Coordinates of C-alpha atoms in Angstrom, one line a residue:
Chain A
M134 CA 59.9 28.9 7.9
E135 CA 58.4 25.7 6.7
K136 CA 56.2 25.2 3.7
I137 CA 52.6 25.7 4.2
S138 CA 50.4 22.6 4.5
K139 CA 48.8 20.9 1.5
E140 CA 45.4 21.4 3.1
L141 CA 45.7 25.3 3.5
I142 CA 47.2 25.5 0.2
G143 CA 44.2 23.8 -1.3
A144 CA 41.7 25.9 0.8
S145 CA 43.3 29.2 -0.2
S146 CA 44.0 28.4 -3.9
I147 CA 40.6 30.0 -5.0
P148 CA 41.0 33.5 -3.3
I149 CA 44.6 33.5 -4.4
I150 CA 43.8 32.6 -7.9
L151 CA 41.0 35.1 -8.2
S152 CA 43.0 37.9 -6.7
I153 CA 45.8 37.2 -9.2
L154 CA 43.4 37.3 -12.2
S155 CA 41.5 40.4 -10.8
K156 CA 44.7 42.3 -11.4
N157 CA 45.5 41.0 -14.7
E158 CA 44.7 38.2 -17.1
S159 CA 47.3 35.4 -17.0
Y160 CA 48.2 31.9 -17.9
G161 CA 49.1 28.7 -15.8
Y162 CA 53.0 28.9 -15.8
E163 CA 52.7 32.8 -14.9
I164 CA 50.2 32.2 -12.1
I165 CA 52.4 29.5 -10.6
Q166 CA 55.5 31.7 -10.8
N167 CA 53.4 34.8 -9.5
V168 CA 52.2 32.9 -6.5
K169 CA 55.7 31.4 -5.7
E170 CA 57.2 35.0 -5.9
I171 CA 54.4 36.5 -3.6
S172 CA 54.6 33.8 -1.1
N173 CA 58.5 33.9 -1.2
G174 CA 58.4 30.2 -2.2
K175 CA 56.3 29.0 0.6
I176 CA 53.3 28.2 -1.8
E177 CA 54.4 26.1 -4.8
Y178 CA 51.3 24.9 -6.9
G179 CA 52.3 21.6 -8.7
D180 CA 52.6 22.1 -12.4
G181 CA 50.1 19.4 -13.1
T182 CA 47.8 20.5 -10.3
L183 CA 47.0 24.1 -11.2
Y184 CA 45.1 23.5 -14.3
P185 CA 42.3 21.2 -12.9
V186 CA 41.7 24.0 -10.4
L187 CA 41.5 26.7 -13.0
H188 CA 39.2 24.3 -15.0
K189 CA 36.9 24.0 -12.0
L190 CA 36.6 27.7 -11.5
E191 CA 36.0 28.0 -15.4
K192 CA 33.0 25.5 -15.0
K193 CA 31.6 27.6 -12.0
E194 CA 31.9 30.7 -14.4
L195 CA 34.3 32.5 -11.9
I196 CA 36.9 32.9 -14.7
E197 CA 36.9 32.9 -18.5
S198 CA 39.6 31.3 -20.7
Y199 CA 40.8 32.0 -24.2
W200 CA 43.8 31.1 -26.4
K201 CA 45.9 34.0 -27.2
M202 CA 49.4 34.6 -28.8
G203 CA 51.8 35.6 -26.1
E204 CA 54.6 38.4 -26.2
S205 CA 57.1 35.5 -26.8
G206 CA 54.9 34.5 -30.0
R207 CA 53.8 31.3 -28.3
K208 CA 50.2 30.4 -28.1
R209 CA 48.7 30.2 -24.5
K210 CA 45.5 29.7 -22.8
Y211 CA 44.8 33.0 -20.9
Y212 CA 42.5 33.2 -17.9
K213 CA 40.6 36.3 -16.9
I214 CA 38.2 36.8 -13.9
S215 CA 34.5 37.1 -14.7
N216 CA 31.9 39.4 -13.0
K217 CA 30.7 36.3 -10.9
G218 CA 34.4 35.8 -10.0
K219 CA 34.8 39.4 -8.7
K220 CA 31.6 38.8 -6.5
Q221 CA 33.2 35.4 -5.3
L222 CA 36.5 37.2 -4.6
L223 CA 34.6 40.0 -2.4
S224 CA 32.8 36.9 -0.5
E225 CA 36.2 35.2 -0.2
K226 CA 37.9 38.3 1.3
E227 CA 35.1 38.7 3.9
N228 CA 35.3 35.1 4.9
W229 CA 39.2 35.1 5.2
T230 CA 39.2 38.4 7.1
I231 CA 36.7 37.0 9.5
I232 CA 38.9 33.9 9.9
N233 CA 41.9 36.0 10.4
Q234 CA 40.2 38.2 13.0
I235 CA 39.1 34.9 15.0
I236 CA 42.5 33.5 14.9
S237 CA 44.1 36.8 15.7
K238 CA 41.7 37.2 18.9
L239 CA 42.5 33.8 19.9
W240 CA 46.2 34.4 19.6
K241 CA 45.8 37.8 21.0
I242 CA 47.5 39.7 18.3
E243 CA 46.1 42.5 16.0
P244 CA 44.3 41.5 12.8
S245 CA 46.7 42.6 10.0
L246 CA 44.5 41.6 6.9
T247 CA 42.8 44.4 5.4
Chain B
M10 CA 83.6 8.2 -29.5
E11 CA 79.9 9.4 -28.8
N12 CA 77.7 8.9 -31.7
R13 CA 74.2 10.3 -30.7
T14 CA 71.5 11.5 -33.2
K15 CA 70.4 15.1 -32.7
F16 CA 67.6 15.3 -30.1
N17 CA 64.3 16.3 -31.8
L18 CA 62.2 18.4 -29.2
K19 CA 59.2 18.6 -31.3
E20 CA 59.0 14.9 -32.1
N21 CA 59.8 13.9 -28.3
I22 CA 56.9 16.4 -27.4
E23 CA 54.4 14.8 -29.9
I24 CA 55.2 11.3 -28.4
W25 CA 54.6 12.8 -24.9
K26 CA 51.3 14.4 -26.2
S27 CA 50.3 11.2 -27.7
E28 CA 50.9 9.1 -24.6
L29 CA 48.8 11.6 -22.6
S30 CA 45.9 11.5 -25.1
Q31 CA 45.9 7.7 -25.1
N32 CA 46.2 7.0 -21.3
S33 CA 44.7 9.9 -19.4
N34 CA 41.3 11.4 -19.2
M35 CA 42.6 14.8 -20.7
S36 CA 40.9 16.5 -23.6
L37 CA 43.1 18.0 -26.5
D38 CA 42.6 21.4 -25.2
N39 CA 44.1 20.3 -21.6
I40 CA 47.0 18.6 -23.5
N41 CA 47.7 21.7 -25.6
E42 CA 47.7 23.7 -22.5
L43 CA 50.1 21.6 -20.7
E44 CA 52.2 21.6 -23.8
S45 CA 52.6 25.4 -23.6
H46 CA 53.3 24.9 -20.0
L47 CA 56.0 22.4 -20.8
L48 CA 57.6 24.9 -23.3
D49 CA 57.8 27.7 -20.7
E50 CA 59.3 25.3 -18.3
I51 CA 61.9 24.2 -21.0
D52 CA 62.8 27.8 -21.8
E53 CA 63.3 28.4 -18.1
L54 CA 65.6 25.5 -17.7
Q55 CA 67.5 26.1 -20.7
R56 CA 68.0 29.6 -19.3
L57 CA 69.6 27.9 -16.2
G58 CA 72.0 26.2 -18.6
L59 CA 70.5 22.8 -19.1
N60 CA 70.4 21.4 -22.7
T61 CA 67.1 20.6 -24.5
E62 CA 67.2 16.9 -23.6
E63 CA 67.7 17.5 -19.9
S64 CA 65.1 20.2 -19.8
L65 CA 62.5 18.1 -21.3
L66 CA 63.1 15.5 -19.0
I67 CA 62.8 17.8 -15.9
A68 CA 59.9 19.8 -17.2
K69 CA 57.9 16.5 -17.9
N70 CA 58.7 15.2 -14.3
R71 CA 57.5 18.6 -12.9
I72 CA 54.1 18.3 -14.9
G73 CA 53.7 14.8 -13.4
N74 CA 53.3 11.4 -14.9
T75 CA 50.1 10.1 -16.6
K76 CA 48.8 8.4 -13.4
E77 CA 49.1 11.6 -11.4
L78 CA 47.6 13.8 -14.2
T79 CA 44.8 11.4 -14.6
A80 CA 44.0 11.6 -10.9
E81 CA 44.2 15.4 -10.9
Y82 CA 42.1 15.9 -14.3
G83 CA 39.7 13.1 -13.0
K84 CA 38.3 15.6 -10.5
V85 CA 37.3 18.2 -13.2
N86 CA 36.9 16.0 -16.5
K87 CA 34.4 13.5 -15.2
N88 CA 32.7 12.9 -18.5
I89 CA 36.0 12.1 -20.2
Y90 CA 36.8 10.0 -17.0
F91 CA 33.6 8.1 -17.2
S92 CA 33.9 7.5 -21.0
N93 CA 37.5 6.3 -20.8
K94 CA 36.4 3.8 -18.0
I95 CA 33.3 2.6 -20.0
I96 CA 34.8 2.4 -23.6
P97 CA 36.8 -0.9 -23.0
Y98 CA 33.6 -2.6 -21.8
L99 CA 31.6 -1.4 -24.8
K100 CA 34.4 -2.4 -27.3
G101 CA 34.2 -5.9 -25.6
I102 CA 30.5 -6.1 -26.0
L103 CA 30.6 -4.9 -29.6
L104 CA 33.3 -7.2 -30.5
F105 CA 31.2 -10.1 -29.0
M106 CA 28.0 -8.8 -30.9
A107 CA 29.9 -8.6 -34.3
F108 CA 31.4 -12.2 -33.7
I109 CA 27.8 -13.6 -33.1
T110 CA 26.2 -11.7 -35.9
I111 CA 28.8 -12.8 -38.6
T112 CA 28.7 -16.4 -37.6
N113 CA 24.9 -16.1 -38.0
L114 CA 25.3 -14.7 -41.2
L115 CA 27.9 -17.3 -42.3
V116 CA 25.2 -20.1 -41.6
N117 CA 22.6 -18.4 -43.6
L118 CA 25.2 -18.1 -46.6
S119 CA 26.3 -21.6 -46.4
L120 CA 22.6 -22.7 -46.6
I121 CA 22.0 -20.5 -49.6
I122 CA 25.2 -21.5 -51.3
A123 CA 24.7 -25.2 -50.8
N124 CA 21.2 -25.0 -52.0
N125 CA 22.5 -23.5 -55.4
V126 CA 25.5 -26.0 -55.7
G127 CA 23.0 -28.9 -54.8
I128 CA 24.6 -30.2 -51.7
D129 CA 22.3 -32.8 -49.7
S130 CA 21.1 -32.3 -46.2
K131 CA 23.8 -34.7 -44.9
N132 CA 26.6 -33.0 -46.5
L133 CA 25.3 -29.5 -45.6
N134 CA 25.7 -30.4 -42.1
Y135 CA 29.5 -31.1 -42.5
V136 CA 29.8 -28.0 -44.8
S137 CA 28.2 -25.7 -42.2
I138 CA 30.5 -27.1 -39.4
G139 CA 33.5 -26.9 -41.9
I140 CA 32.7 -23.2 -42.8
L141 CA 32.4 -22.3 -38.9
I142 CA 35.7 -24.0 -37.9
F143 CA 37.5 -22.9 -41.1
S144 CA 36.6 -19.2 -40.5
S145 CA 37.5 -19.3 -36.9
L146 CA 40.8 -20.8 -37.4
A147 CA 41.4 -18.6 -40.4
L148 CA 40.6 -15.4 -38.2
S149 CA 42.9 -16.9 -35.3
I150 CA 45.7 -17.6 -37.6
F151 CA 45.3 -14.2 -39.3
A152 CA 45.3 -12.3 -35.7
Y153 CA 48.2 -14.5 -34.5
N154 CA 50.3 -13.6 -37.5
K155 CA 49.6 -10.0 -37.2
Y156 CA 50.3 -10.0 -33.5
K157 CA 53.6 -12.0 -34.2
N158 CA 54.7 -9.5 -36.7
M159 CA 53.6 -6.6 -34.4
S160 CA 51.3 -5.4 -37.1
L161 CA 48.0 -6.0 -35.1
N162 CA 46.2 -2.9 -35.1
S163 CA 43.9 -3.5 -32.1
R164 CA 42.9 0.2 -32.0
K165 CA 41.6 -0.1 -35.6
L166 CA 40.1 -3.5 -34.9
S167 CA 38.2 -2.2 -32.0
N168 CA 37.3 1.1 -33.3
I169 CA 33.6 1.7 -32.3
P170 CA 32.4 3.1 -35.6
F171 CA 34.0 0.4 -37.4
L172 CA 32.4 -2.3 -35.2
V173 CA 28.9 -0.7 -35.2
S174 CA 29.2 -0.7 -39.2
I175 CA 30.0 -4.4 -39.2
I176 CA 27.1 -5.1 -36.7
V177 CA 24.7 -3.2 -38.8
I178 CA 25.7 -4.5 -42.0
S179 CA 25.8 -8.2 -40.8
K180 CA 22.5 -7.9 -39.0
L181 CA 20.8 -6.6 -42.2
L182 CA 22.4 -9.1 -44.4
T183 CA 21.3 -11.8 -41.8
F184 CA 17.7 -10.6 -41.7
F185 CA 17.3 -10.4 -45.4
S186 CA 19.0 -13.8 -46.0
T187 CA 16.8 -15.3 -43.3
L188 CA 13.7 -13.8 -45.1
F189 CA 15.0 -15.2 -48.4
I190 CA 15.4 -18.6 -46.9
T191 CA 11.9 -18.8 -45.3
R192 CA 10.2 -17.1 -48.3
S193 CA 11.5 -18.9 -51.1
G194 CA 10.5 -22.4 -50.3
S195 CA 13.2 -24.2 -51.8
F196 CA 15.0 -24.8 -48.7
G197 CA 14.4 -27.5 -46.1
I198 CA 13.1 -26.3 -42.7
S199 CA 15.1 -29.3 -41.1
D200 CA 18.3 -28.0 -42.9
F201 CA 17.7 -24.6 -41.5
G202 CA 17.1 -26.0 -38.0
N203 CA 20.3 -28.4 -38.2
L204 CA 22.5 -25.3 -39.2
Q205 CA 21.0 -23.2 -36.3
M206 CA 21.7 -26.2 -34.1
N207 CA 25.3 -26.3 -35.3
L208 CA 25.5 -22.7 -34.7
S209 CA 24.1 -22.9 -31.1
V210 CA 26.8 -25.7 -30.3
Y211 CA 29.5 -23.5 -31.9
N212 CA 28.4 -20.6 -29.7
L213 CA 28.3 -22.7 -26.8
L214 CA 31.8 -24.0 -27.3
F215 CA 33.0 -20.3 -28.0
G216 CA 31.3 -19.3 -24.8
L217 CA 33.0 -22.1 -22.8
F218 CA 36.4 -20.9 -24.5
I219 CA 36.1 -17.2 -23.4
L220 CA 35.1 -18.3 -19.8
T221 CA 38.1 -20.5 -19.4
I222 CA 40.4 -17.7 -20.8
S223 CA 38.8 -15.3 -18.4
F224 CA 39.1 -17.5 -15.4
V225 CA 42.9 -18.4 -16.3
T226 CA 43.5 -14.6 -16.9
F227 CA 42.0 -13.7 -13.5
Y228 CA 43.8 -16.3 -11.5
V229 CA 47.2 -15.8 -13.1
S230 CA 46.9 -12.1 -12.7
K231 CA 45.6 -12.4 -9.0
R232 CA 48.4 -14.9 -8.3
E233 CA 51.2 -12.6 -9.7
N234 CA 49.5 -9.7 -8.1
K235 CA 50.0 -7.8 -11.3
V236 CA 46.5 -6.5 -11.6
K237 CA 44.5 -5.0 -8.8
I238 CA 41.0 -6.0 -9.2
S239 CA 38.6 -3.2 -7.9
E240 CA 35.1 -3.9 -7.4

């Protein structure tokens, strides 16, 4: 299967990032690797393009950041989801479920997103 | 036989960071975050068997060049983006203001010195023109030599706090020297007027020089299509 279009990657970046951070705090490099792994390589965020998205989410107060010494002894900027971010994630889930249902109806297949 | 100096990763990363800070719209925090990412990427590439130099090169390419990063970060760092755009214009205006203020001060000083030395009105006129021409030439030769020897620190010269200090000090000195000239009564009003006239002619010539340089630069760059002029 071909890689997903840039537009769709861009549109889905907020729910994906918020979902990852809702499970655990993380840093840029790890988020990129996580997304790549979960999507089986179909979604690959550009190294330099993820950070502006994270900063945008931080400005919207959906996530919080702080510098922390990682396990490897290297200082990294970690991100974690905020309460506002958790609410936003719920809303994103509802929206994407609706979209999934509509598309599924149109294509006459059963919705599989829970 | 291959003779290469040992590759210094830390030094090369510092150079990369310095280039980013000078040419992009990223804050120090953004650059430190990208450095941490770069190091993670280098570790991964080294695990795959690449040497340090190759890993750095590939990691830098993956992160993107300054132009790409500037475009991406410009979406969130609007304040830094705006500052980076406006600062060169501000520096140009401040440089011009500094020049005008200093020449004004020089005219006042030449009148005070001439009065103390006892130079007559006719010679004072020549002295003031001489001072303006001499100071312009001296400044041009100094800047040219510095440029030729690659030691012209334009960054230091166009440093905003430095320029603002020069303007404030020169303005204050000009104000007090004008006050001294007008209040002391020992200076001829026609001498003062003549010197101001010389200064006006000098400023006019300087203005024409700047306009000519601007036109020539504009048309040369347009012809060579090296600079895209965006309105």
